[in-house]
Amino acid sequence: MRIILSSAPLRTLTHKVVAPVLSGLVLCLATVDAAGQDGSAAPAESTPEHLVGDGNFEIGPDYSTDPDLTDQGNPKGKSFEFKMPLAESKIFRGDDSTLDPKKKVRVARRIFVYIPAAYEDGTEAPVLVVHDGPARFDLVRNALDNLTISQDTKRQLPPFIAVAVENGGDDSYGSQRGLEYDTMSDRLARFIDEEVLPAVVEHPDVLAAYPNIAITDDPDGRAVMGCSSGGAAALTMGWFRPDLFRRLITYSGTFVDQQDSDAAEEADFPLGAWEYHSGQKLIENSDKKPLRIFTHVSENDLRNQDPADTYHNWVMANYRTAEALAAKGYDYRFVFSKGTRHCDKKVFKQTLADTLVWAWQGYR
């Protein structure tokens, strides 16, 4: 059985009802009967049922790995890895005045690139940027190997180039990672567009294998994926620069107040990413943007018992974000995973193929 939340508006959560987070929501139950239509129980399956369509979904508490995220022996693409020294960046040099000197900053960040076998040199490829590289890059590679050649037209992926970008170091307030991911600005979008993607297509090793490689400038062909603050960063990249990135994937998104209090952006967005759904309610109060947005939160995600006035309840933040996206009429999908924790790998292993297929839906 799969439980699907109805399209009715999500109830705003308070800290008193976060624990049984679905207790007050309207649910409709869809029973999947593999044996027929007689209402008998479906036989146990070793693989999860695919999630299809927009809206709100609940999964778990039992999980398994989607075969499309495993190595099935299909033709492999080519992998590359190189480093980008922070000191050579014009945007994230590692010397920002908001950084805590006690928190380490990387000298150089690693860039991981995977070009699938289905990519044809000389074509303008779509691209997926993955934050906190090489996080979950193994699953992305397997999805590309399997689904770019899928015979199921409803379950195909375009041969996008995957680029996993390592963060600048450390975490939370005063860190380089926090500066890159939790700041409400277009800086990260510009960094990826102006520095990282050109470095990929100009790298000697990449050019040796693909002399005519190109990445599309079409924002509809550019996706971003991340977890935690990397998830918030994915939304922020699209929100501030929908002319650059429009397909956004966020797991356990940090839509809470993680922005440095001394950041220049604090004057405009004092509650950081909490402003998307609460405070200024940016999603509700802004014109609808041309974005396709996947969001997820775990039942036992970070600070799930905190009251709203802490601005730090991940479950509350993600429910409110989904509610705002639904009310505004966005193309969105929201997944609530039972019995799981922050950025839980078993959620990725069950859902990432479905998420990628959904995220790229409508791309030509």
Coordinates of C-alpha atoms in Angstrom, one line a residue:
M1 CA 0.0 0.0 0.0
R2 CA 1.2 3.5 -0.8
I3 CA -0.2 6.4 1.1
I4 CA -0.7 9.6 -0.9
L5 CA -1.6 12.9 0.8
S6 CA -4.5 14.5 -0.9
S7 CA -4.2 17.7 -2.8
A8 CA -6.0 19.5 0.0
P9 CA -4.0 22.3 1.6
L10 CA -1.4 21.0 4.2
R11 CA -2.2 22.0 7.7
T12 CA 0.3 24.4 9.2
L13 CA 2.2 22.4 11.8
T14 CA 3.0 23.4 15.3
H15 CA 5.6 21.9 17.6
K16 CA 2.8 20.0 19.4
V17 CA 1.8 17.9 16.4
V18 CA 5.2 17.4 14.7
A19 CA 5.9 14.0 16.3
P20 CA 2.9 12.2 14.7
V21 CA 3.4 14.6 11.8
L22 CA 0.6 13.2 9.6
S23 CA -2.0 13.0 12.4
G24 CA -4.1 16.0 11.4
L25 CA -3.7 15.7 7.6
V26 CA -6.4 14.5 5.2
L27 CA -5.3 11.3 3.6
C28 CA -6.5 9.1 0.8
L29 CA -5.3 5.5 0.5
A30 CA -4.4 4.0 -2.8
T31 CA -4.1 0.2 -2.6
V32 CA -1.9 -1.3 -5.3
D33 CA -3.2 -4.8 -6.1
A34 CA -0.7 -6.7 -8.3
A35 CA -2.9 -9.8 -8.3
G36 CA -6.0 -8.1 -9.7
Q37 CA -8.9 -5.8 -8.8
D38 CA -10.7 -8.1 -6.3
G39 CA -9.4 -6.2 -3.3
S40 CA -7.1 -9.1 -2.2
A41 CA -3.8 -8.2 -0.6
A42 CA -1.0 -7.7 -3.1
P43 CA 2.0 -10.1 -2.8
A44 CA 5.1 -8.8 -1.1
E45 CA 7.5 -7.1 -3.5
S46 CA 11.2 -6.8 -3.2
T47 CA 11.3 -3.4 -4.9
P48 CA 9.4 -0.2 -4.1
E49 CA 6.5 1.0 -6.2
H50 CA 7.4 4.0 -8.3
L51 CA 6.1 7.4 -7.3
V52 CA 4.3 9.0 -10.2
G53 CA 3.0 12.5 -10.6
D54 CA 3.0 15.8 -8.6
G55 CA 1.8 16.3 -5.1
N56 CA 2.5 14.9 -1.6
F57 CA 3.7 11.4 -0.9
E58 CA 4.4 9.4 2.3
I59 CA 6.8 6.4 2.1
G60 CA 8.2 3.9 4.7
P61 CA 8.8 2.8 7.3
D62 CA 10.2 -0.1 5.3
Y63 CA 12.7 0.7 2.5
S64 CA 14.5 -1.1 -0.4
T65 CA 16.8 -0.1 -3.2
D66 CA 15.4 0.8 -6.6
P67 CA 17.1 -1.5 -9.1
D68 CA 17.5 1.5 -11.4
L69 CA 20.0 2.8 -8.8
T70 CA 22.2 -0.3 -9.0
D71 CA 24.8 -1.4 -11.5
Q72 CA 22.9 -3.5 -14.1
G73 CA 25.9 -3.9 -16.4
N74 CA 24.8 -1.3 -18.9
P75 CA 27.4 0.7 -20.8
K76 CA 29.3 3.1 -18.6
G77 CA 30.2 6.7 -19.2
K78 CA 33.4 8.5 -18.3
S79 CA 34.3 9.9 -14.9
F80 CA 36.6 12.8 -14.2
E81 CA 37.9 14.5 -11.1
F82 CA 39.9 17.8 -10.7
K83 CA 40.4 20.5 -8.1
M84 CA 39.5 24.2 -8.1
P85 CA 41.6 26.3 -5.7
L86 CA 39.4 28.7 -3.7
A87 CA 42.0 31.5 -4.0
E88 CA 41.5 31.5 -7.7
S89 CA 37.7 32.1 -7.4
K90 CA 36.2 35.6 -7.9
I91 CA 33.1 34.7 -5.8
F92 CA 34.1 32.2 -3.1
R93 CA 37.7 32.8 -2.3
G94 CA 37.6 31.5 1.3
D95 CA 38.3 34.9 2.8
D96 CA 34.8 36.3 3.4
S97 CA 34.6 38.6 6.4
T98 CA 31.7 36.6 7.9
L99 CA 33.8 33.5 8.3
D100 CA 34.7 32.1 11.7
P101 CA 38.6 31.9 11.8
K102 CA 38.2 28.7 13.9
K103 CA 36.4 26.9 11.1
K104 CA 38.5 25.3 8.4
V105 CA 38.3 26.4 4.8
R106 CA 39.5 24.1 2.0
V107 CA 42.5 25.2 0.0
A108 CA 40.8 23.6 -3.1
R109 CA 37.5 22.0 -3.8
R110 CA 37.1 18.8 -5.7
I111 CA 34.9 18.6 -8.8
F112 CA 33.5 15.3 -9.9
V113 CA 32.1 14.9 -13.4
Y114 CA 30.2 12.0 -15.0
I115 CA 29.4 12.0 -18.7
P116 CA 27.0 9.1 -19.5
A117 CA 27.6 6.7 -22.4
A118 CA 24.4 8.1 -24.1
Y119 CA 25.9 11.6 -24.4
E120 CA 27.0 12.4 -28.0
D121 CA 30.0 14.7 -28.2
G122 CA 29.2 18.0 -29.9
T123 CA 25.6 18.2 -28.5
E124 CA 24.6 20.8 -25.9
A125 CA 24.1 18.6 -22.9
P126 CA 21.7 19.2 -20.0
V127 CA 23.4 19.2 -16.6
L128 CA 22.7 18.2 -13.0
V129 CA 24.7 20.0 -10.4
V130 CA 25.1 18.0 -7.1
H131 CA 26.0 19.9 -3.9
D132 CA 28.4 18.4 -1.2
G133 CA 30.1 16.4 -3.9
P134 CA 30.5 13.5 -4.3
A135 CA 27.4 12.9 -2.2
R136 CA 25.1 10.2 -3.7
F137 CA 27.1 10.4 -6.9
D138 CA 27.2 6.7 -7.2
L139 CA 23.4 6.6 -7.4
V140 CA 23.2 9.3 -9.9
R141 CA 25.7 7.5 -12.2
N142 CA 23.7 4.3 -12.0
A143 CA 20.5 6.1 -12.8
L144 CA 22.1 7.6 -15.9
D145 CA 23.5 4.3 -17.0
N146 CA 20.1 2.6 -16.7
L147 CA 17.5 5.2 -17.5
T148 CA 19.1 7.1 -20.4
I149 CA 18.5 3.8 -22.4
S150 CA 15.2 2.8 -20.8
Q151 CA 12.7 1.3 -23.1
D152 CA 9.9 2.8 -21.0
T153 CA 9.3 6.2 -22.5
K154 CA 7.8 7.4 -19.2
R155 CA 10.9 6.4 -17.3
Q156 CA 13.7 7.9 -19.4
L157 CA 16.4 10.4 -18.4
P158 CA 18.0 12.7 -20.9
P159 CA 21.8 12.1 -21.1
F160 CA 22.7 14.9 -18.7
I161 CA 26.2 15.6 -17.5
A162 CA 26.4 15.2 -13.7
V163 CA 28.7 17.6 -11.9
A164 CA 29.2 17.1 -8.1
V165 CA 30.8 20.1 -6.4
E166 CA 32.6 19.8 -3.1
N167 CA 31.6 22.5 -0.5
G168 CA 34.2 25.0 0.7
G169 CA 34.6 23.5 4.1
D170 CA 33.1 22.9 7.6
D171 CA 29.5 23.6 8.4
S172 CA 26.8 25.9 9.9
Y173 CA 27.3 29.5 11.0
G174 CA 30.6 31.1 10.1
S175 CA 31.7 28.3 7.8
Q176 CA 32.5 28.5 4.1
R177 CA 29.9 25.8 3.4
G178 CA 27.3 27.8 5.3
L179 CA 28.3 31.0 3.3
E180 CA 27.9 29.1 0.0
Y181 CA 24.7 27.2 0.9
D182 CA 22.7 29.1 3.5
T183 CA 23.1 32.7 2.2
M184 CA 20.0 34.1 0.5
S185 CA 21.6 35.4 -2.7
D186 CA 22.5 34.6 -6.2
R187 CA 26.2 34.1 -5.4
L188 CA 26.2 30.3 -5.6
A189 CA 24.2 30.3 -8.8
R190 CA 26.7 32.7 -10.3
F191 CA 29.7 30.6 -9.0
I192 CA 28.4 27.4 -10.6
D193 CA 27.4 29.1 -13.9
E194 CA 30.5 31.4 -14.3
E195 CA 33.3 29.3 -12.7
V196 CA 32.4 25.6 -12.2
L197 CA 30.6 24.7 -15.5
P198 CA 33.2 26.5 -17.7
A199 CA 36.0 24.7 -15.8
V200 CA 34.3 21.4 -16.6
V201 CA 34.1 21.9 -20.4
E202 CA 37.5 23.5 -20.5
H203 CA 39.4 20.8 -18.5
P204 CA 42.1 19.1 -20.6
D205 CA 41.1 15.6 -19.5
V206 CA 37.5 16.2 -20.4
L207 CA 38.4 17.8 -23.8
A208 CA 40.7 14.9 -24.6
A209 CA 37.7 12.6 -24.4
Y210 CA 35.0 15.0 -25.7
P211 CA 36.7 17.6 -27.9
N212 CA 33.4 19.3 -28.7
I213 CA 31.7 19.0 -25.3
A214 CA 29.1 21.7 -24.5
I215 CA 26.6 22.3 -21.7
T216 CA 23.3 24.0 -22.5
D217 CA 22.6 27.6 -21.6
D218 CA 18.9 26.8 -21.5
P219 CA 17.8 27.1 -17.8
D220 CA 15.2 24.4 -18.4
G221 CA 18.1 22.0 -19.1
R222 CA 19.9 22.8 -15.8
A223 CA 19.0 21.0 -12.6
V224 CA 20.5 21.2 -9.1
M225 CA 20.3 18.7 -6.3
G226 CA 21.4 18.8 -2.6
C227 CA 20.6 17.6 0.9
S228 CA 20.4 19.6 4.1
S229 CA 21.9 23.1 3.5
G230 CA 22.8 21.8 0.0
G231 CA 19.0 21.3 -0.5
A232 CA 18.3 24.9 0.6
A233 CA 21.1 26.0 -1.8
A234 CA 19.4 24.2 -4.7
L235 CA 16.2 26.1 -4.1
T236 CA 18.1 29.4 -3.6
M237 CA 19.9 29.0 -6.9
G238 CA 16.7 28.6 -8.7
W239 CA 14.8 31.2 -6.7
F240 CA 17.3 34.0 -7.3
R241 CA 18.4 32.9 -10.8
P242 CA 15.6 31.1 -12.6
D243 CA 17.3 32.3 -15.7
L244 CA 20.1 29.9 -14.9
F245 CA 18.6 26.9 -13.1
R246 CA 15.0 25.6 -13.0
R247 CA 14.9 22.0 -12.0
L248 CA 15.5 21.7 -8.2
I249 CA 15.9 18.7 -5.9
T250 CA 16.0 19.1 -2.2
Y251 CA 16.3 16.3 0.4
S252 CA 16.0 17.3 4.1
G253 CA 16.1 20.9 3.0
T254 CA 17.4 23.4 5.5
F255 CA 14.6 25.9 5.0
V256 CA 15.4 27.3 8.5
D257 CA 17.4 30.3 9.7
Q258 CA 21.0 29.2 9.1
Q259 CA 22.2 32.4 7.4
D260 CA 25.0 34.2 9.2
S261 CA 23.7 37.2 11.3
D262 CA 26.5 39.3 9.9
A263 CA 25.8 38.4 6.3
A264 CA 25.1 41.4 4.0
E265 CA 21.8 39.6 3.0
E266 CA 20.6 39.6 6.6
A267 CA 19.1 43.0 6.2
D268 CA 16.8 41.8 3.4
F269 CA 16.2 38.3 4.7
P270 CA 16.7 38.3 8.5
L271 CA 15.3 34.8 8.9
G272 CA 17.4 33.2 6.1
A273 CA 15.6 30.4 4.3
W274 CA 12.8 30.4 6.8
E275 CA 11.6 33.4 4.8
Y276 CA 10.6 31.2 1.9
H277 CA 7.6 29.8 3.8
S278 CA 7.2 31.9 6.9
G279 CA 8.2 35.4 7.9
Q280 CA 8.1 37.2 4.6
K281 CA 6.5 34.2 2.9
L282 CA 8.5 34.7 -0.2
I283 CA 6.9 31.8 -2.1
E284 CA 3.4 33.0 -1.3
N285 CA 4.1 36.7 -1.9
S286 CA 6.2 36.5 -5.0
D287 CA 5.1 36.0 -8.6
K288 CA 5.3 32.3 -9.5
K289 CA 8.7 31.5 -11.0
P290 CA 9.3 28.9 -13.8
L291 CA 10.7 26.3 -11.4
R292 CA 10.1 22.6 -10.9
I293 CA 10.7 21.7 -7.3
F294 CA 11.1 18.4 -5.4
T295 CA 11.2 18.6 -1.6
H296 CA 11.6 15.9 1.1
V297 CA 11.8 15.7 4.8
S298 CA 12.3 12.7 7.2
E299 CA 10.0 11.9 10.1
N300 CA 12.9 12.2 12.5
D301 CA 14.6 15.1 10.8
L302 CA 16.6 17.7 12.7
R303 CA 14.9 19.5 15.6
N304 CA 11.5 18.1 14.8
Q305 CA 10.1 19.0 18.2
D306 CA 11.2 22.6 18.2
P307 CA 8.5 25.3 18.4
A308 CA 8.1 27.7 15.4
D309 CA 9.7 30.6 17.2
T310 CA 13.1 28.9 17.1
Y311 CA 13.0 29.0 13.2
H312 CA 14.8 25.7 13.3
N313 CA 12.3 22.9 12.9
W314 CA 13.2 21.0 9.7
V315 CA 9.9 19.1 9.5
M316 CA 7.8 22.1 10.0
A317 CA 9.9 24.1 7.5
N318 CA 9.5 21.5 4.8
Y319 CA 5.8 21.1 5.4
R320 CA 5.2 24.8 5.2
T321 CA 7.4 25.0 2.0
A322 CA 5.3 22.2 0.4
E323 CA 2.1 24.0 1.4
A324 CA 3.3 27.3 -0.1
L325 CA 4.3 25.6 -3.3
A326 CA 1.0 23.8 -3.6
A327 CA -1.0 27.0 -2.9
K328 CA 1.0 28.9 -5.5
G329 CA 0.4 26.2 -8.2
Y330 CA 4.0 25.2 -8.6
D331 CA 5.0 21.9 -10.3
Y332 CA 6.2 20.3 -7.1
R333 CA 6.6 16.9 -5.4
F334 CA 6.9 16.6 -1.6
V335 CA 7.9 13.3 0.0
F336 CA 7.6 12.5 3.8
S337 CA 9.7 9.5 4.8
K338 CA 8.6 7.6 7.9
G339 CA 11.1 6.2 10.3
T340 CA 14.1 8.0 8.8
R341 CA 16.6 10.7 9.8
H342 CA 18.3 13.7 8.3
C343 CA 19.6 13.0 4.8
D344 CA 18.9 9.3 5.3
K345 CA 20.7 7.2 2.6
K346 CA 17.9 4.6 2.5
V347 CA 15.5 7.4 1.3
F348 CA 17.9 8.2 -1.6
K349 CA 18.3 4.5 -2.5
Q350 CA 14.5 4.1 -2.8
T351 CA 13.5 7.3 -4.3
L352 CA 16.3 9.0 -6.3
A353 CA 15.5 7.4 -9.6
D354 CA 11.9 8.4 -9.3
T355 CA 12.9 11.9 -8.3
L356 CA 15.3 12.3 -11.2
V357 CA 12.6 11.1 -13.7
W358 CA 10.1 13.5 -12.2
A359 CA 12.5 16.4 -12.1
W360 CA 13.3 16.0 -15.8
Q361 CA 9.7 15.5 -16.9
G362 CA 8.8 17.7 -19.8
Y363 CA 12.4 18.3 -20.9
R364 CA 13.0 18.0 -24.6

